[in-house]
Amino acid sequence: DTGVSQDPRHKITKRGQNVTFRCDPISEHNRLYWYRQTLGQGPEFLTYFQNEAQLEKSRLLSDRFSAERPKGSFSTLEIQRTEQGDSAMYLCASLPGDELHEQYFGPGTRLTVT
Amino acid sequence: AQTVTQSQPEMSVQEAETVTLSCTYDTSESDYYLFWYKQPPSRQMILVIRQEAYKQQNATENRFSVNFQKAAKSFSLKISDSQLGDAAMYFCALQGGSEKLVFGKGTKLTVNP
């Protein structure tokens, strides 16, 4: 069990560019969550997957954001036409679906839009 | 809508002393879970302790314990014998039916030697 991994750890991009982040959950965890954390705030839910199905999206997830989880393994989060307000830490978490309900978090991808 | 409120942006404690972090929440669901997560500087979020809402007994994990008051919708975290490694942001979180977490804004805990 290597834990949840995220790539890249840091991303600096210019406004208007597209960025894509990757999350590799703990193997056999069937649920995967994306959160966004801005400075001084707690994480906010963006979206989640059960296997390959995207079951819920937050209103925070504008049409510039898209997430996928092909084959129910890793997931990608893409932001198109980035804006300065997108600067944040993007956290991924996975959940095994057992009775403990514990989400295991990755280290996050810190996005800075200049 | 589910909400979580942490009214203490910052707290400090002397090493070996006890500190209590406050959290209140609101939900219309009858079945839910409450968590305290710890986020050390530049490190990932880790679970400190969990509480199932249907359980009356307060959860305990070594030096960490909670005071769960369901009627008051209060869920405080007590850290006993504080250690320097306890310094971190602490987030209270609520998990309902969809299992997404709703977090408070966090409390920054400083441990003074």
mmCIF file of C-alpha atoms in Angstrom:
data_model
loop_
_atom_site.group_PDB
_atom_site.id
_atom_site.type_symbol
_atom_site.label_atom_id
_atom_site.label_comp_id
_atom_site.label_asym_id
_atom_site.label_seq_id
_atom_site.Cartn_x
_atom_site.Cartn_y
_atom_site.Cartn_z
ATOM 1 C CA ASP A 1 0.000 0.000 0.000
ATOM 2 C CA THR A 2 1.842 3.059 -1.276
ATOM 3 C CA GLY A 3 -0.835 5.600 -0.407
ATOM 4 C CA VAL A 4 -2.568 8.143 -2.599
ATOM 5 C CA SER A 5 -0.218 9.894 -4.994
ATOM 6 C CA GLN A 6 -0.714 13.080 -6.986
ATOM 7 C CA ASP A 7 1.217 14.528 -9.859
ATOM 8 C CA PRO A 8 2.531 17.144 -10.248
ATOM 9 C CA ARG A 9 3.076 18.413 -6.721
ATOM 10 C CA HIS A 10 3.397 21.990 -7.935
ATOM 11 C CA LYS A 11 2.232 23.697 -11.096
ATOM 12 C CA ILE A 12 2.752 27.288 -12.148
ATOM 13 C CA THR A 13 0.850 28.374 -15.200
ATOM 14 C CA LYS A 14 -0.129 31.548 -16.952
ATOM 15 C CA ARG A 15 -3.712 32.711 -17.014
ATOM 16 C CA GLY A 16 -5.585 31.220 -19.919
ATOM 17 C CA GLN A 17 -3.553 28.032 -20.132
ATOM 18 C CA ASN A 18 -4.958 24.552 -19.574
ATOM 19 C CA VAL A 19 -3.641 22.291 -16.819
ATOM 20 C CA THR A 20 -4.202 18.654 -15.955
ATOM 21 C CA PHE A 21 -3.592 16.946 -12.641
ATOM 22 C CA ARG A 22 -3.405 13.242 -11.951
ATOM 23 C CA CYS A 23 -4.389 11.258 -8.880
ATOM 24 C CA ASP A 24 -3.537 7.607 -8.256
ATOM 25 C CA PRO A 25 -5.661 6.237 -5.430
ATOM 26 C CA ILE A 26 -4.837 3.350 -3.176
ATOM 27 C CA SER A 27 -5.396 0.246 -5.250
ATOM 28 C CA GLU A 28 -8.843 -1.285 -4.961
ATOM 29 C CA HIS A 29 -10.329 1.839 -3.396
ATOM 30 C CA ASN A 30 -13.499 2.218 -5.392
ATOM 31 C CA ARG A 31 -14.308 5.813 -4.418
ATOM 32 C CA LEU A 32 -12.189 8.799 -5.360
ATOM 33 C CA TYR A 33 -12.770 12.410 -4.323
ATOM 34 C CA TRP A 34 -11.388 15.750 -5.457
ATOM 35 C CA TYR A 35 -11.263 18.745 -3.128
ATOM 36 C CA ARG A 36 -9.941 22.269 -3.492
ATOM 37 C CA GLN A 37 -8.272 24.099 -0.631
ATOM 38 C CA THR A 38 -7.549 27.805 -0.784
ATOM 39 C CA LEU A 39 -5.253 29.591 1.646
ATOM 40 C CA GLY A 40 -6.673 29.743 5.142
ATOM 41 C CA GLN A 41 -9.674 27.603 4.335
ATOM 42 C CA GLY A 42 -10.687 24.012 4.742
ATOM 43 C CA PRO A 43 -10.920 21.758 1.707
ATOM 44 C CA GLU A 44 -14.086 22.086 -0.385
ATOM 45 C CA PHE A 45 -15.633 19.192 -2.250
ATOM 46 C CA LEU A 46 -15.432 19.291 -6.037
ATOM 47 C CA THR A 47 -16.493 15.894 -7.337
ATOM 48 C CA TYR A 48 -16.349 12.175 -6.680
ATOM 49 C CA PHE A 49 -16.268 8.881 -8.516
ATOM 50 C CA GLN A 50 -17.383 5.429 -7.652
ATOM 51 C CA ASN A 51 -15.279 3.250 -9.900
ATOM 52 C CA GLU A 52 -15.454 4.986 -13.297
ATOM 53 C CA ALA A 53 -18.796 6.718 -12.708
ATOM 54 C CA GLN A 54 -18.802 10.386 -11.719
ATOM 55 C CA LEU A 55 -21.631 10.516 -9.198
ATOM 56 C CA GLU A 56 -21.661 14.077 -7.931
ATOM 57 C CA LYS A 57 -20.255 17.455 -8.933
ATOM 58 C CA SER A 58 -20.159 20.559 -6.790
ATOM 59 C CA ARG A 59 -21.406 23.898 -8.065
ATOM 60 C CA LEU A 60 -17.779 24.982 -7.571
ATOM 61 C CA LEU A 61 -16.936 22.859 -10.594
ATOM 62 C CA SER A 62 -17.561 25.301 -13.420
ATOM 63 C CA ASP A 63 -17.689 24.213 -17.043
ATOM 64 C CA ARG A 64 -13.959 24.935 -17.279
ATOM 65 C CA PHE A 65 -13.331 21.970 -14.997
ATOM 66 C CA SER A 66 -13.591 18.355 -16.053
ATOM 67 C CA ALA A 67 -12.673 15.179 -14.250
ATOM 68 C CA GLU A 68 -12.367 11.630 -15.445
ATOM 69 C CA ARG A 69 -11.604 8.255 -13.987
ATOM 70 C CA PRO A 70 -11.186 5.856 -16.898
ATOM 71 C CA LYS A 71 -11.331 2.203 -15.963
ATOM 72 C CA GLY A 72 -11.945 3.128 -12.334
ATOM 73 C CA SER A 73 -8.272 3.489 -11.497
ATOM 74 C CA PHE A 74 -6.416 6.823 -11.650
ATOM 75 C CA SER A 75 -8.266 10.079 -12.118
ATOM 76 C CA THR A 76 -7.469 13.322 -13.912
ATOM 77 C CA LEU A 77 -8.725 16.807 -13.212
ATOM 78 C CA GLU A 78 -8.408 19.312 -16.051
ATOM 79 C CA ILE A 79 -8.876 23.044 -15.793
ATOM 80 C CA GLN A 80 -9.269 24.908 -19.061
ATOM 81 C CA ARG A 81 -8.552 28.612 -19.526
ATOM 82 C CA THR A 82 -7.169 28.984 -16.036
ATOM 83 C CA GLU A 83 -7.958 32.087 -14.007
ATOM 84 C CA GLN A 84 -6.119 33.567 -11.037
ATOM 85 C CA GLY A 85 -8.982 32.466 -8.819
ATOM 86 C CA ASP A 86 -8.123 28.860 -9.644
ATOM 87 C CA SER A 87 -4.917 29.163 -7.620
ATOM 88 C CA ALA A 88 -5.299 26.637 -4.809
ATOM 89 C CA MET A 89 -4.241 23.252 -3.520
ATOM 90 C CA TYR A 90 -6.096 20.445 -5.270
ATOM 91 C CA LEU A 91 -6.461 17.405 -3.048
ATOM 92 C CA CYS A 92 -7.393 13.900 -4.005
ATOM 93 C CA ALA A 93 -8.684 11.304 -1.570
ATOM 94 C CA SER A 94 -9.734 7.701 -1.910
ATOM 95 C CA LEU A 95 -12.075 5.568 0.113
ATOM 96 C CA PRO A 96 -12.194 1.785 0.236
ATOM 97 C CA GLY A 97 -15.948 1.651 0.691
ATOM 98 C CA ASP A 98 -15.774 -0.244 3.964
ATOM 99 C CA GLU A 99 -17.535 0.586 7.190
ATOM 100 C CA LEU A 100 -14.753 2.795 8.510
ATOM 101 C CA HIS A 101 -15.500 5.624 6.067
ATOM 102 C CA GLU A 102 -11.952 6.961 6.299
ATOM 103 C CA GLN A 103 -10.746 8.984 3.341
ATOM 104 C CA TYR A 104 -7.043 8.730 2.595
ATOM 105 C CA PHE A 105 -5.614 11.942 1.218
ATOM 106 C CA GLY A 106 -2.822 12.522 -1.245
ATOM 107 C CA PRO A 107 -0.204 15.266 -0.840
ATOM 108 C CA GLY A 108 -2.049 17.596 -3.168
ATOM 109 C CA THR A 109 -1.138 19.600 -6.261
ATOM 110 C CA ARG A 110 -0.499 23.266 -5.607
ATOM 111 C CA LEU A 111 -1.592 25.370 -8.582
ATOM 112 C CA THR A 112 -0.409 28.935 -9.014
ATOM 113 C CA VAL A 113 -1.933 30.934 -11.867
ATOM 114 C CA THR A 114 0.054 34.062 -12.762
ATOM 115 C CA ALA B 1 -27.047 21.877 3.521
ATOM 116 C CA GLN B 2 -24.350 20.628 5.834
ATOM 117 C CA THR B 3 -22.088 23.099 7.608
ATOM 118 C CA VAL B 4 -19.129 22.844 9.972
ATOM 119 C CA THR B 5 -17.937 25.751 12.096
ATOM 120 C CA GLN B 6 -14.624 26.033 13.892
ATOM 121 C CA SER B 7 -14.656 29.234 15.901
ATOM 122 C CA GLN B 8 -11.000 29.191 16.948
ATOM 123 C CA PRO B 9 -8.694 30.200 14.081
ATOM 124 C CA GLU B 10 -5.631 29.704 16.297
ATOM 125 C CA MET B 11 -4.839 27.987 19.577
ATOM 126 C CA SER B 12 -1.643 27.488 21.494
ATOM 127 C CA VAL B 13 -0.660 25.053 24.222
ATOM 128 C CA GLN B 14 2.393 24.336 26.301
ATOM 129 C CA GLU B 15 4.116 21.033 25.714
ATOM 130 C CA ALA B 16 2.668 18.306 27.983
ATOM 131 C CA GLU B 17 -0.479 20.335 28.648
ATOM 132 C CA THR B 18 -4.033 19.683 27.435
ATOM 133 C CA VAL B 19 -5.898 21.656 24.790
ATOM 134 C CA THR B 20 -9.446 21.469 23.448
ATOM 135 C CA LEU B 21 -10.434 22.457 19.922
ATOM 136 C CA SER B 22 -14.067 23.331 19.291
ATOM 137 C CA CYS B 23 -16.338 22.372 16.429
ATOM 138 C CA THR B 24 -20.054 22.733 15.806
ATOM 139 C CA TYR B 25 -21.943 21.378 12.847
ATOM 140 C CA ASP B 26 -25.336 21.270 11.251
ATOM 141 C CA THR B 27 -26.954 18.519 9.226
ATOM 142 C CA SER B 28 -30.430 17.215 8.588
ATOM 143 C CA GLU B 29 -29.209 13.660 8.136
ATOM 144 C CA SER B 30 -29.688 11.134 10.909
ATOM 145 C CA ASP B 31 -26.771 8.932 9.884
ATOM 146 C CA TYR B 32 -23.429 10.688 9.633
ATOM 147 C CA TYR B 33 -19.825 10.588 10.733
ATOM 148 C CA LEU B 34 -17.574 13.193 12.254
ATOM 149 C CA PHE B 35 -13.829 13.414 11.890
ATOM 150 C CA TRP B 36 -10.864 15.402 13.025
ATOM 151 C CA TYR B 37 -8.091 15.620 10.456
ATOM 152 C CA LYS B 38 -4.588 16.958 11.027
ATOM 153 C CA GLN B 39 -2.664 18.799 8.312
ATOM 154 C CA PRO B 40 0.974 19.471 9.271
ATOM 155 C CA PRO B 41 2.754 22.244 7.365
ATOM 156 C CA SER B 42 3.421 21.166 3.774
ATOM 157 C CA ARG B 43 2.303 17.638 4.547
ATOM 158 C CA GLN B 44 -0.769 15.684 3.707
ATOM 159 C CA MET B 45 -3.975 15.430 5.659
ATOM 160 C CA ILE B 46 -4.201 12.512 8.054
ATOM 161 C CA LEU B 47 -7.059 11.235 10.159
ATOM 162 C CA VAL B 48 -6.829 11.843 13.890
ATOM 163 C CA ILE B 49 -10.091 10.419 15.136
ATOM 164 C CA ARG B 50 -13.581 9.476 13.926
ATOM 165 C CA GLN B 51 -17.003 9.367 15.610
ATOM 166 C CA GLU B 52 -20.087 7.598 14.353
ATOM 167 C CA ALA B 53 -23.178 9.685 15.119
ATOM 168 C CA TYR B 54 -25.169 6.645 16.222
ATOM 169 C CA LYS B 55 -22.642 5.846 18.941
ATOM 170 C CA GLN B 56 -23.114 7.580 22.269
ATOM 171 C CA GLN B 57 -19.675 6.683 23.543
ATOM 172 C CA ASN B 58 -17.028 9.291 22.805
ATOM 173 C CA ALA B 59 -14.169 8.090 20.610
ATOM 174 C CA THR B 60 -10.646 7.901 21.997
ATOM 175 C CA GLU B 61 -7.331 7.335 20.225
ATOM 176 C CA ASN B 62 -4.380 7.402 22.597
ATOM 177 C CA ARG B 63 -3.882 11.073 23.590
ATOM 178 C CA PHE B 64 -6.793 12.238 21.452
ATOM 179 C CA SER B 65 -10.416 12.127 22.560
ATOM 180 C CA VAL B 66 -13.630 13.797 21.541
ATOM 181 C CA ASN B 67 -16.604 15.234 23.365
ATOM 182 C CA PHE B 68 -19.559 14.469 21.114
ATOM 183 C CA GLN B 69 -22.769 16.253 22.077
ATOM 184 C CA LYS B 70 -25.286 15.160 19.466
ATOM 185 C CA ALA B 71 -28.207 17.284 20.621
ATOM 186 C CA ALA B 72 -26.029 20.380 20.700
ATOM 187 C CA LYS B 73 -24.321 19.377 17.431
ATOM 188 C CA SER B 74 -20.959 19.859 19.035
ATOM 189 C CA PHE B 75 -17.805 17.819 18.445
ATOM 190 C CA SER B 76 -14.709 19.005 20.280
ATOM 191 C CA LEU B 77 -11.236 17.458 20.213
ATOM 192 C CA LYS B 78 -9.116 17.149 23.339
ATOM 193 C CA ILE B 79 -5.394 16.609 22.997
ATOM 194 C CA SER B 80 -3.719 15.462 26.199
ATOM 195 C CA ASP B 81 0.001 15.586 26.968
ATOM 196 C CA SER B 82 0.587 17.802 23.921
ATOM 197 C CA GLN B 83 3.749 17.139 21.937
ATOM 198 C CA LEU B 84 5.691 19.335 19.543
ATOM 199 C CA GLY B 85 4.644 17.043 16.720
ATOM 200 C CA ASP B 86 1.003 17.903 17.362
ATOM 201 C CA ALA B 87 1.549 21.355 15.871
ATOM 202 C CA ALA B 88 -0.580 21.533 12.727
ATOM 203 C CA MET B 89 -3.852 22.731 11.237
ATOM 204 C CA TYR B 90 -6.748 20.724 12.607
ATOM 205 C CA PHE B 91 -9.912 20.359 10.572
ATOM 206 C CA CYS B 92 -13.249 19.164 11.801
ATOM 207 C CA ALA B 93 -15.228 17.388 9.085
ATOM 208 C CA LEU B 94 -18.725 15.976 8.606
ATOM 209 C CA GLN B 95 -19.550 13.099 6.311
ATOM 210 C CA GLY B 96 -23.083 12.270 5.286
ATOM 211 C CA GLY B 97 -24.718 9.864 2.908
ATOM 212 C CA SER B 98 -22.629 10.585 -0.177
ATOM 213 C CA GLU B 99 -19.501 10.272 1.953
ATOM 214 C CA LYS B 100 -18.124 13.579 0.741
ATOM 215 C CA LEU B 101 -16.512 15.529 3.548
ATOM 216 C CA VAL B 102 -17.618 18.992 4.598
ATOM 217 C CA PHE B 103 -14.785 20.727 6.414
ATOM 218 C CA GLY B 104 -14.550 23.624 8.813
ATOM 219 C CA LYS B 105 -12.052 26.413 8.234
ATOM 220 C CA GLY B 106 -9.543 24.860 10.570
ATOM 221 C CA THR B 107 -7.716 25.692 13.780
ATOM 222 C CA LYS B 108 -3.990 26.303 13.745
ATOM 223 C CA LEU B 109 -2.444 24.675 16.810
ATOM 224 C CA THR B 110 0.913 25.861 18.088
ATOM 225 C CA VAL B 111 2.740 23.821 20.713
ATOM 226 C CA ASN B 112 5.204 25.789 22.799
ATOM 227 C CA PRO B 113 8.217 24.003 24.293
#
